[in-house]
Coordinates of C-alpha atoms and ligand atoms in Angstrom, one line a residue:
X18 CA 8.2 4.7 4.0
X19 CA 10.9 2.1 3.8
X20 CA 13.9 4.3 4.3
X21 CA 16.3 1.4 3.8
X22 CA 14.9 0.3 0.5
X23 CA 17.0 1.5 -2.5
X24 CA 14.9 1.3 -5.6
X25 CA 17.4 3.2 -7.7
X26 CA 20.0 0.5 -7.1
X27 CA 17.5 -2.2 -7.8
X28 CA 16.5 -0.5 -11.1
X29 CA 20.1 -0.8 -12.3
X30 CA 19.7 -4.6 -12.3
X31 CA 17.0 -4.4 -15.0
X32 CA 17.2 -4.1 -18.7
X33 CA 16.3 -0.4 -19.2
X34 CA 18.3 1.8 -21.5
X35 CA 18.4 5.5 -20.6
X36 CA 18.9 7.6 -17.5
X37 CA 16.9 7.4 -14.3
X38 CA 15.2 10.8 -13.7
X39 CA 12.8 10.0 -10.9
X40 CA 11.7 7.3 -8.6
X41 CA 9.0 7.5 -5.9
X42 CA 6.6 5.3 -3.9
X43 CA 3.3 4.7 -5.8
X44 CA -0.2 3.5 -5.3
X45 CA -2.1 2.6 -2.1
X46 CA -1.7 -1.2 -1.8
X47 CA -1.6 -2.9 1.6
X48 CA 1.1 -5.6 0.9
X49 CA 3.9 -4.9 -1.5
X50 CA 6.1 -1.9 -2.0
X51 CA 5.4 -0.2 -5.3
X52 CA 7.5 2.5 -7.0
X53 CA 7.1 4.4 -10.2
X54 CA 10.3 5.4 -11.9
X55 CA 11.0 7.6 -14.9
X56 CA 13.8 7.2 -17.4
X57 CA 14.9 9.4 -20.2
X58 CA 15.4 7.5 -23.4
X59 CA 16.7 9.5 -26.3
X60 CA 14.9 12.6 -24.9
X61 CA 11.7 10.6 -24.3
X62 CA 10.3 10.0 -20.8
X63 CA 9.6 6.3 -20.2
X64 CA 7.9 5.1 -17.0
X65 CA 8.1 1.8 -15.2
X66 CA 6.5 0.2 -12.2
X67 CA 8.9 -1.4 -9.7
X68 CA 7.6 -3.7 -7.0
X69 CA 9.2 -5.5 -4.1
X70 CA 7.2 -8.6 -3.2
X71 CA 6.3 -9.0 0.5
X72 CA 8.3 -12.1 1.4
X73 CA 6.5 -12.4 4.8
X74 CA 3.3 -12.9 3.1
X75 CA 4.3 -14.6 -0.2
X76 CA 6.5 -17.5 1.0
X77 CA 7.3 -18.8 -2.5
X78 CA 8.0 -15.6 -4.6
X79 CA 9.7 -17.8 -7.3
X80 CA 6.4 -19.8 -7.7
X81 CA 4.5 -16.5 -7.7
X82 CA 6.6 -15.1 -10.5
X83 CA 6.3 -18.2 -12.5
X84 CA 2.5 -17.9 -12.3
X85 CA 2.8 -14.3 -13.4
X86 CA 5.1 -15.1 -16.3
X87 CA 2.7 -17.8 -17.6
X88 CA -0.4 -15.7 -17.1
X89 CA 0.9 -12.5 -18.7
X90 CA 2.3 -14.5 -21.6
X91 CA -1.1 -16.2 -22.1
X92 CA -3.0 -13.0 -21.8
X93 CA -0.7 -11.3 -24.3
X94 CA -1.4 -14.1 -26.8
X95 CA -5.1 -13.7 -26.3
X96 CA -5.2 -9.9 -26.9
X97 CA -2.7 -9.9 -29.7
X98 CA -4.2 -8.1 -32.7
X99 CA -6.7 -6.1 -30.6
X100 CA -6.2 -2.3 -30.8
X101 CA -3.8 -1.1 -28.1
X102 CA -2.9 -4.8 -27.3
X103 CA 0.2 -3.8 -25.3
X104 CA -1.9 -1.7 -22.9
X105 CA -4.2 -4.6 -22.2
X106 CA -1.8 -6.8 -20.3
X107 CA 1.1 -6.3 -17.9
X108 CA 4.5 -6.7 -19.5
X109 CA 7.5 -7.8 -17.3
X110 CA 10.8 -6.1 -18.1
X111 CA 13.6 -8.7 -17.6
X112 CA 16.8 -8.1 -15.6
X113 CA 20.1 -7.6 -17.4
X114 CA 20.9 -11.3 -17.0
X115 CA 17.6 -12.3 -18.6
X116 CA 15.5 -13.2 -15.5
X117 CA 12.0 -12.1 -14.7
X118 CA 12.9 -10.9 -11.3
X119 CA 15.8 -9.6 -9.2
X120 CA 16.7 -10.9 -5.7
X121 CA 18.4 -8.3 -3.5
X122 CA 21.0 -8.8 -0.8
X123 CA 18.3 -9.3 1.8
X124 CA 16.7 -12.0 -0.3
X125 CA 13.7 -9.9 -1.3
X126 CA 12.2 -10.4 -4.8
X127 CA 11.7 -7.4 -7.1
X128 CA 10.0 -7.2 -10.5
X129 CA 9.5 -4.5 -13.1
X130 CA 6.6 -3.8 -15.4
X131 CA 6.2 -1.4 -18.3
X132 CA 4.0 1.5 -17.2
X133 CA 0.6 1.6 -18.9
X134 CA 0.1 5.2 -19.8
X135 CA -3.1 7.2 -20.2
X136 CA -5.0 5.0 -17.8
X137 CA -5.8 5.2 -14.1
X138 CA -6.9 3.3 -11.0
X139 CA -9.3 4.7 -8.4
X140 CA -9.8 3.8 -4.8
X141 CA -13.5 4.4 -4.9
X142 CA -16.1 4.1 -7.6
X143 CA -18.0 7.2 -8.8
X144 CA -20.2 6.0 -11.7
X145 CA -22.1 2.9 -12.8
X146 CA -20.1 3.0 -16.0
X147 CA -16.9 2.6 -14.0
X148 CA -18.4 -0.4 -12.2
X149 CA -19.6 -1.9 -15.5
X150 CA -16.1 -1.5 -17.0
X151 CA -14.2 -2.9 -14.1
X152 CA -16.5 -6.0 -13.9
X153 CA -16.2 -6.5 -17.7
X154 CA -12.4 -6.4 -17.5
X155 CA -12.2 -8.9 -14.6
X156 CA -14.7 -11.2 -16.4
X157 CA -12.6 -11.0 -19.5
X158 CA -9.5 -11.8 -17.5
X159 CA -11.1 -15.0 -16.2
X160 CA -12.4 -15.8 -19.6
X161 CA -9.0 -15.5 -21.2
X162 CA -7.5 -17.8 -18.5
X163 CA -10.0 -20.6 -19.1
X164 CA -7.6 -21.8 -21.9
X165 CA -4.4 -21.5 -19.9
X166 CA -2.5 -24.8 -20.6
X167 CA -1.6 -27.2 -17.8
X168 CA 0.0 -27.5 -15.3
X169 CA -2.2 -26.0 -12.5
X170 CA -0.9 -22.7 -11.3
X171 CA 0.8 -22.5 -7.9
X172 CA -1.2 -21.5 -4.8
X173 CA 0.6 -18.4 -3.9
X174 CA -1.2 -18.2 -0.6
X175 CA -2.8 -21.5 0.4
X176 CA -6.3 -21.1 1.8
X177 CA -6.5 -17.4 0.6
X178 CA -10.3 -17.4 0.2
X179 CA -11.0 -20.3 2.5
X180 CA -13.6 -18.3 4.6
X181 CA -14.0 -21.0 7.4
X182 CA -10.2 -20.8 7.8
X183 CA -10.4 -17.0 8.1
X184 CA -13.1 -17.4 10.6
X185 CA -11.0 -19.8 12.7
X186 CA -8.1 -17.4 12.5
X187 CA -10.3 -14.7 14.0
X188 CA -11.4 -17.1 16.8
X189 CA -7.7 -17.8 17.6
X190 CA -6.9 -14.1 17.6
X191 CA -9.7 -13.4 20.0
X192 CA -8.5 -16.2 22.3
X193 CA -4.9 -15.0 22.1
X194 CA -5.8 -11.3 22.3
X195 CA -2.1 -10.5 21.6
X196 CA -2.5 -6.7 21.6
X197 CA -5.1 -6.6 24.4
X198 CA -7.8 -5.1 22.2
X199 CA -10.6 -7.7 22.3
X200 CA -12.6 -6.0 25.0
X201 CA -12.7 -2.8 23.1
X202 CA -14.2 -4.4 20.0
X203 CA -16.8 -6.6 21.5
X204 CA -19.5 -5.4 19.2
X205 CA -17.4 -6.1 16.1
X206 CA -16.6 -9.6 17.4
X207 CA -20.2 -10.3 18.1
X208 CA -21.1 -9.2 14.6
X209 CA -18.5 -11.6 13.2
X210 CA -19.3 -14.6 15.3
X211 CA -23.0 -14.4 14.6
X212 CA -22.3 -15.1 10.9
X213 CA -20.3 -18.3 11.2
X214 CA -23.1 -20.1 9.3
X215 CA -22.4 -18.4 6.0
X216 CA -18.7 -19.1 5.9
X217 CA -18.8 -22.5 4.2
X218 CA -21.7 -22.0 1.7
X219 CA -19.5 -21.5 -1.4
X220 CA -17.2 -24.5 -0.5
X221 CA -20.3 -26.7 0.0
X222 CA -21.8 -25.7 -3.3
X223 CA -19.5 -27.9 -5.4
X224 CA -18.5 -25.1 -7.8
X225 CA -15.9 -25.6 -10.5
X226 CA -12.3 -24.6 -9.8
X227 CA -11.2 -21.9 -12.2
X228 CA -8.2 -19.6 -12.6
X229 CA -9.1 -16.5 -10.7
X230 CA -7.5 -13.2 -9.7
X231 CA -8.5 -13.3 -6.1
X232 CA -7.9 -9.6 -5.4
X233 CA -10.3 -7.8 -7.7
X234 CA -10.3 -4.6 -5.8
X235 CA -11.6 -1.7 -7.8
X236 CA -8.1 -0.2 -7.7
X237 CA -6.6 -3.3 -9.4
X238 CA -8.0 -2.5 -12.8
X239 CA -6.7 0.3 -15.0
X240 CA -9.4 2.3 -16.7
X241 CA -8.5 4.1 -20.0
X242 CA -8.3 7.9 -19.4
X243 CA -10.0 8.9 -22.6
X244 CA -12.6 6.1 -23.2
X245 CA -13.2 4.9 -19.6
X246 CA -12.8 1.3 -20.8
X247 CA -11.6 -1.3 -18.4
X248 CA -8.3 -1.7 -20.0
X249 CA -5.9 -3.9 -17.9
X250 CA -6.2 -6.0 -14.8
X251 CA -3.2 -5.6 -12.6
X252 CA -1.8 -6.8 -9.2
X253 CA -1.4 -10.5 -10.2
X254 CA 0.2 -11.9 -7.1
X255 CA -2.8 -13.9 -6.1
X256 CA -3.8 -15.2 -9.5
X257 CA -4.2 -18.9 -8.8
X258 CA -6.9 -21.6 -8.8
X259 CA -10.1 -20.4 -7.1
X260 CA -13.8 -19.9 -7.5
X261 CA -15.1 -17.4 -10.0
X262 CA -17.3 -16.0 -7.2
X263 CA -14.3 -14.9 -5.2
X264 CA -13.6 -12.4 -7.9
X265 CA -17.1 -11.2 -8.3
X266 CA -17.5 -11.0 -4.5
X267 CA -14.5 -8.7 -4.1
X268 CA -15.9 -6.5 -6.9
X269 CA -19.0 -6.1 -4.9
X270 CA -17.0 -5.3 -1.8
X271 CA -14.9 -2.6 -3.4
X272 CA -17.1 -1.2 -6.2
X273 CA -20.6 -0.7 -4.8
X274 CA -20.0 1.6 -1.8
X275 CA -19.2 5.3 -2.5
X276 CA -16.9 5.3 0.6
X277 CA -13.2 4.4 0.9
X278 CA -12.3 1.1 2.5
X279 CA -11.1 3.0 5.6
X280 CA -13.9 5.5 5.8
X281 CA -14.6 6.4 9.4
X282 CA -18.1 7.9 8.8
X283 CA -20.0 4.6 8.5
X284 CA -23.1 6.5 7.4
X285 CA -21.4 6.8 4.0
X286 CA -20.9 3.1 3.7
X287 CA -23.6 1.2 1.9
X288 CA -24.3 -0.9 -1.2
X289 CA -25.6 1.3 -4.0
X290 CA -28.0 -0.9 -6.0
X291 CA -27.3 0.6 -9.4
X292 CA -23.5 -0.1 -8.9
X293 CA -24.4 -3.7 -8.1
X294 CA -26.5 -4.0 -11.2
X295 CA -23.7 -2.5 -13.3
X296 CA -21.3 -5.1 -11.9
X297 CA -23.6 -8.0 -12.7
X298 CA -24.2 -6.8 -16.2
X299 CA -20.5 -6.0 -16.9
X300 CA -19.3 -9.3 -15.4
X301 CA -21.9 -11.4 -17.3
X302 CA -21.1 -9.6 -20.5
X303 CA -17.7 -11.3 -20.5
X304 CA -17.9 -14.2 -18.1
X305 CA -21.6 -15.2 -18.7
X306 CA -20.6 -17.7 -21.4
X307 CA -18.7 -20.0 -19.2
X308 CA -20.3 -19.6 -15.8
X309 CA -22.7 -22.3 -14.5
X310 CA -26.2 -21.3 -13.5
X311 CA -25.3 -22.1 -9.9
X312 CA -22.4 -19.6 -10.0
X313 CA -24.7 -17.0 -11.4
X314 CA -27.3 -17.6 -8.7
X315 CA -24.7 -17.1 -6.0
X316 CA -23.4 -13.7 -7.3
X317 CA -25.2 -11.7 -4.6
X318 CA -24.2 -14.1 -1.9
X319 CA -20.6 -13.9 -3.0
X320 CA -20.6 -10.2 -2.5
X321 CA -21.8 -10.6 1.0
X322 CA -19.4 -13.4 1.8
X323 CA -16.2 -11.9 0.5
X324 CA -17.0 -8.5 2.1
X325 CA -17.5 -10.5 5.4
X326 CA -14.3 -12.4 4.8
X327 CA -12.1 -9.4 4.3
X328 CA -13.8 -7.8 7.4
X329 CA -12.8 -10.9 9.4
X330 CA -9.2 -10.5 8.2
X331 CA -9.0 -6.8 9.1
X332 CA -10.5 -7.5 12.5
X333 CA -8.1 -10.4 13.0
X334 CA -5.1 -8.2 12.1
X335 CA -6.3 -5.5 14.5
X336 CA -6.5 -8.0 17.3
X337 CA -3.1 -9.4 16.5
X338 CA -1.5 -6.0 16.7
X339 CA -1.4 -5.0 12.9
X340 CA 1.1 -7.5 11.6
X341 CA -0.3 -8.2 8.1
X342 CA -1.8 -5.2 6.4
X343 CA 0.1 -1.9 6.2
X344 CA -1.4 0.6 8.5
X345 CA -1.1 4.4 8.4
X346 CA -2.8 5.4 11.6
X347 CA -4.0 4.2 15.0
X348 CA -7.0 1.9 14.6
X349 CA -6.6 1.7 10.8
X350 CA -7.4 -2.0 10.6
X351 CA -10.4 -1.6 12.9
X352 CA -11.8 1.2 10.7
X353 CA -11.4 -1.1 7.7
X354 CA -13.1 -4.0 9.5
X355 CA -16.0 -1.7 10.5
X356 CA -16.6 -0.5 6.9
X357 CA -16.7 -4.1 5.7
X358 CA -19.2 -5.1 8.4
X359 CA -21.3 -2.1 7.6
X360 CA -21.3 -3.1 4.0
X361 CA -22.3 -6.7 4.9
X362 CA -25.2 -5.3 6.8
X363 CA -26.3 -3.2 3.8
X364 CA -26.0 -6.2 1.5
X365 CA -28.1 -8.3 3.9
X366 CA -30.8 -5.6 3.8
X367 CA -30.8 -5.7 0.0
X368 CA -30.0 -9.3 -0.7
X369 CA -33.5 -10.4 -1.8
X370 CA -33.7 -7.6 -4.2
X371 CA -30.2 -8.4 -5.5
X372 CA -31.2 -12.0 -6.0
X373 CA -34.3 -10.9 -7.9
X374 CA -32.2 -8.8 -10.2
X375 CA -29.8 -11.6 -11.0
X376 CA -32.8 -13.9 -11.6
X377 CA -34.5 -11.4 -13.9
X378 CA -31.3 -10.9 -16.0
X379 CA -30.7 -14.6 -16.3
X380 CA -34.3 -15.5 -17.2
Ligands
LIG29 P1 -0.3 -3.2 -4.6 O1 0.0 -4.6 -4.3 O2 0.6 -2.2 -3.9 O3 -1.7 -2.8 -4.6 P2 -0.4 -2.8 -7.5 O4 0.2 -3.8 -8.5 O5 -1.9 -2.8 -7.5 O6 0.3 -3.0 -6.1 O7 0.1 -1.4 -8.0 C1 -0.2 -0.2 -7.2 C2 -0.7 0.9 -8.1 O8 0.3 1.2 -9.1 C3 -2.0 0.5 -8.9 O9 -3.1 0.8 -8.2 C4 -1.9 1.3 -10.2 O10 -2.4 2.6 -9.9 C5 -0.4 1.4 -10.4 N1 0.2 0.5 -11.4 C6 0.6 -0.8 -11.1 N2 1.1 -1.4 -12.2 C7 1.0 -0.4 -13.2 C8 1.4 -0.4 -14.6 N3 2.0 -1.4 -15.2 N4 1.1 0.7 -15.3 C9 0.6 1.8 -14.7 N5 0.2 1.8 -13.4 C10 0.4 0.7 -12.6
LIG30 C1 -4.6 -6.6 0.0 O1 -2.3 -5.8 -2.1 P1 -3.7 -5.2 -2.1 O2 -3.8 -4.0 -1.3 O3 -4.3 -5.1 -3.4 C2 -4.8 -8.1 0.2 C3 -6.2 -8.5 -0.3 C4 -7.3 -7.7 0.5 C5 -7.0 -6.2 0.3 C6 -7.9 -5.4 1.2 C7 -2.2 -10.6 -0.7 O4 -4.6 -6.3 -1.3 O5 -6.5 -9.9 -0.1 O6 -8.6 -8.0 0.0 O7 -5.6 -5.9 0.7 N1 -3.8 -8.9 -0.5 C8 -3.2 -9.9 0.1 O8 -7.9 -4.1 0.7 O9 -3.5 -10.3 1.2
LIG31 MG1 -3.3 -3.2 -5.9

């Protein structure tokens, strides 16, 4: 991966005392380049997370970093005094000249975080307790940001969760058929096009704008290794104004199925009802106080919509020839699109029951 990147050279630009002992690629994200590095400081090992922001996707990395600085500072103030406060929020390590990021010779932006030890992320959920904890943490994240002072955060990717726009992008990719793949995915295209009607439901619902994370994948929350608690929300590049339901929807997408996002055996992909229930309970435990009744009513729908939306994006990228998401094998984006659509189908089959559950909790 990225043979020409030199993370060790970049690390020298940051304010870390001690000697670099190791650096290696880390995590399973689809967008940025993430490295974990270890330093020896007075005989103690200290780890950091170094990230190169994908400049093709994030057009204003300076604005993005400004958002992250404001958000992490605000969160730090909110959790101050809690036990383990410094493990509950990401902390940027400045460069030697006091900046929050480094720009390399190619113009790429890099940032460095303190490593949060004794906590882990997982690509797939294995227990309802994990689902509950993840949702609680993302709800708490939104709750803490209700009080973020003005000005409005920057939109790091305009239209990020604008599902009708994502749908239109798919239609354009089908028409262009740049990689000559449309014919081979006729069934997936049919599945997508048949659901145009749901794409604008959240936008038409007149919901309040909030500060949201927008990428609440299960592997974007660190769970404490000893207590299992949802400790720290990470991956803050897309924190910006949005709808609370975008976040809940992406939790449903990534935290209800036992299968990985790129599972090929679609029989394994389905919404596990107890996981959904745990998500609702965890999310409402922290976000229930500020959500409107309309937002709560739409929780199940949001799960379906955001799963559909990310499926549209994977299918679009497959048709375009894999230009957006990192791929690690032939047909990777198509495999991902298929899991999303399979999950949409599973949600459709259980949607009434999901609605009844939310009703019964709220009553
Ligand atoms: P990506 O955009 O590649 O998904 P993330 O910010 O989610 O990047 O980081 C990738 C992985 O690195 C995460 O899933 C998590 O396991 C780990 N990670 C990120 N930040 C930290 C941190 N500050 N402390 C410990 N682990 C972290
Ligand atoms: C990307 O960076 P990562 O892997 O957490 C993507 C999300 C998608 C997700 C699908 C900036 O997230 O929107 O939902 O992949 N991030 C961006 O797994 O496009
Ligand atoms: Mg991530």
